[in-house]
mmCIF file of C-alpha atoms in Angstrom:
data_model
loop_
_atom_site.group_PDB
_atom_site.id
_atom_site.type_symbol
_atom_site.label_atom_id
_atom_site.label_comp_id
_atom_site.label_asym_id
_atom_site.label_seq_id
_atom_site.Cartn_x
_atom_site.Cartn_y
_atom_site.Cartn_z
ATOM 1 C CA UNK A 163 -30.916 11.038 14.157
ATOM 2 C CA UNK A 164 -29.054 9.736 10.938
ATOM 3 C CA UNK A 165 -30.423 6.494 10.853
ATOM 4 C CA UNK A 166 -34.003 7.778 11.040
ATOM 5 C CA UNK A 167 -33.903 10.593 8.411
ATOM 6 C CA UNK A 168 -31.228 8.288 6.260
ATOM 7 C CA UNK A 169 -32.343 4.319 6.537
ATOM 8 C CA UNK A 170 -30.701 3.585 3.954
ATOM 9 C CA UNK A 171 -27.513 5.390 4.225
ATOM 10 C CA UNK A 172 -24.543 2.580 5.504
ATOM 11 C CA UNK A 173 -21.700 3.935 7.313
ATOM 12 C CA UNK A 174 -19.315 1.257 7.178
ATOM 13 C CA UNK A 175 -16.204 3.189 8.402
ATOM 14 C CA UNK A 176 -14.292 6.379 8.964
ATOM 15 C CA UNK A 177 -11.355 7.671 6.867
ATOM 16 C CA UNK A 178 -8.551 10.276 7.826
ATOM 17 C CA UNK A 179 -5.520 11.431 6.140
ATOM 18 C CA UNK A 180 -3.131 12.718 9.069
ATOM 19 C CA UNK A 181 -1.144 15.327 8.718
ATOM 20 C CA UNK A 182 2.129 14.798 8.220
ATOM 21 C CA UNK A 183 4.370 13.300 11.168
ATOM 22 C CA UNK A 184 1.118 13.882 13.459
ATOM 23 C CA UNK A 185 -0.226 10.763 14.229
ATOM 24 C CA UNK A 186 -2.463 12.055 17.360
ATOM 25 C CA UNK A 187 -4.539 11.747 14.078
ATOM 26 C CA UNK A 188 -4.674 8.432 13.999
ATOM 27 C CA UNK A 189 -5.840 7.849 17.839
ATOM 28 C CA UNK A 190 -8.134 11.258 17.058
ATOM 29 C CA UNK A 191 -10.039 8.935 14.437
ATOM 30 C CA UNK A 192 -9.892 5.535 16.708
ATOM 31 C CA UNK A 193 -12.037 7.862 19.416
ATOM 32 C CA UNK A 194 -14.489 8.732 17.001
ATOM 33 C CA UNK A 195 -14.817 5.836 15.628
ATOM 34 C CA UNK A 196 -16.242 4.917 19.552
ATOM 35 C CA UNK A 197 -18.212 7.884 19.599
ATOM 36 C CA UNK A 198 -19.509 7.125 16.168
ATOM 37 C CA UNK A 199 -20.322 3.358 17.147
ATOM 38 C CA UNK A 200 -21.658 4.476 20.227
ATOM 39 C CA UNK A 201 -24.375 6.889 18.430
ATOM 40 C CA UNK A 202 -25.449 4.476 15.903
ATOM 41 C CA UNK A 203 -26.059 2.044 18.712
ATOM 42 C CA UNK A 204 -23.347 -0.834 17.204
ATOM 43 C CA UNK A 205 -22.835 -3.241 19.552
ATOM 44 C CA UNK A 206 -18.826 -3.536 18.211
ATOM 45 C CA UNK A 207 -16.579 -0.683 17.290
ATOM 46 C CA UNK A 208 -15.133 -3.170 15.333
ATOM 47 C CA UNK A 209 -18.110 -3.270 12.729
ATOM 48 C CA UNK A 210 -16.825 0.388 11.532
ATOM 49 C CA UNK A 211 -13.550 0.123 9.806
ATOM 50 C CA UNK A 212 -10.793 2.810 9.979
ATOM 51 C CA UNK A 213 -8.981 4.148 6.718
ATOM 52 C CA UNK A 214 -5.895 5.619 7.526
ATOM 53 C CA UNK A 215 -2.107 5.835 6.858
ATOM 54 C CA UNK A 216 -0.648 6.325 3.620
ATOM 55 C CA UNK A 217 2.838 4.641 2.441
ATOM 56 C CA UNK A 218 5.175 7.190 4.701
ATOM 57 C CA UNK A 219 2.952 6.142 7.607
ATOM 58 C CA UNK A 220 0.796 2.600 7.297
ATOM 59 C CA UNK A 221 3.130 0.532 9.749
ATOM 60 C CA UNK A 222 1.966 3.341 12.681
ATOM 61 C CA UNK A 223 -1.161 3.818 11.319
ATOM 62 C CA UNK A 224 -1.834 -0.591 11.613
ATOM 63 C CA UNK A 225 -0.300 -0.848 14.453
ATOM 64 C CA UNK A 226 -2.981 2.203 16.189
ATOM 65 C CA UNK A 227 -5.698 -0.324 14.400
ATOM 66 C CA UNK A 228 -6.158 0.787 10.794
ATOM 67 C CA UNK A 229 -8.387 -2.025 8.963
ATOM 68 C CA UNK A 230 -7.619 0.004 5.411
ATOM 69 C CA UNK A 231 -4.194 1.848 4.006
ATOM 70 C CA UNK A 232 -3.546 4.086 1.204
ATOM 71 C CA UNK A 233 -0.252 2.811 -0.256
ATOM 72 C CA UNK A 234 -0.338 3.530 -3.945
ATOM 73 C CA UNK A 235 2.947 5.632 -4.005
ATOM 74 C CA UNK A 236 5.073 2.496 -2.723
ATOM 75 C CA UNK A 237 3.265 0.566 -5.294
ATOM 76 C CA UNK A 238 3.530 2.593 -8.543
ATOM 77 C CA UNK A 239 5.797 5.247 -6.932
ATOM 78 C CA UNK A 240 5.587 8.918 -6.684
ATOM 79 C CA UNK A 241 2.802 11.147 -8.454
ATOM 80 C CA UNK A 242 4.324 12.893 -11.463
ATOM 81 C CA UNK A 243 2.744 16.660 -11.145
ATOM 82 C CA UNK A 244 4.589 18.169 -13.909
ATOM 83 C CA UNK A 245 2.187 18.816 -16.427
ATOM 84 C CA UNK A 246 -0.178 20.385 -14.232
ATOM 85 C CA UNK A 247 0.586 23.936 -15.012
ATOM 86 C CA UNK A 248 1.055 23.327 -18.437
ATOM 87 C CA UNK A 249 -1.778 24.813 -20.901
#
C-alpha cells in the first residue's frame, strides 16, 4: 500500500502526453485517475488533477477535463533543435 510504506509521499495528480491525434489518451488517463482515487481511498476524483494536452491539443484535452495544459510552443513558439548535433 503506497500510503503506508510512503506517508509522506503526495500524489496530487496524474500527467500524460498523448500521442499524437490519439486522444483515447486523454479518457485512458481520466479512468485512472478513478482507479487511482479509488485506491488511495479519496472521497473526490476531483482532488487529483489531470495534466494533459499540449498547444496542438489543449481545447480537446479541457474539454475531456484537463485541470493543467502544456502550451509553451503557442506561447514562445516552436523549439529551435538546430544546434543539437552540433559539437
Amino acid at each position: 500500500d503506497i500510503t503506508a510504506n510512503c506517508p509522506r509521499l503526495s500524489i496530487d495528480g496524474l500527467m500524460t502526453i498523448g500521442a499524437p491525434g490519439d486522444l483515447g489518451c486523454f479518457d485512458t488517463l481520466v479512468k485512472c485517475r478513478e482507479d487511482v482515487a479509488e485506491a488511495l481511498g479519496l472521497d473526490c476524483v476531483d482532488a487529483l488533477d489531470l495534466s494533459m494536452g499540449m498547444s496542438g491539443d489543449y481545447p480537446d484535452a479541457i474539454e475531456r477535463g484537463a485541470t493543467s495544459v502544456r502550451v509553451g510552443s503557442t506561447i514562445f513558439g516552436a523549439r529551435d533543435y538546430s544546434n543539437l548535433n552540433k559539437k
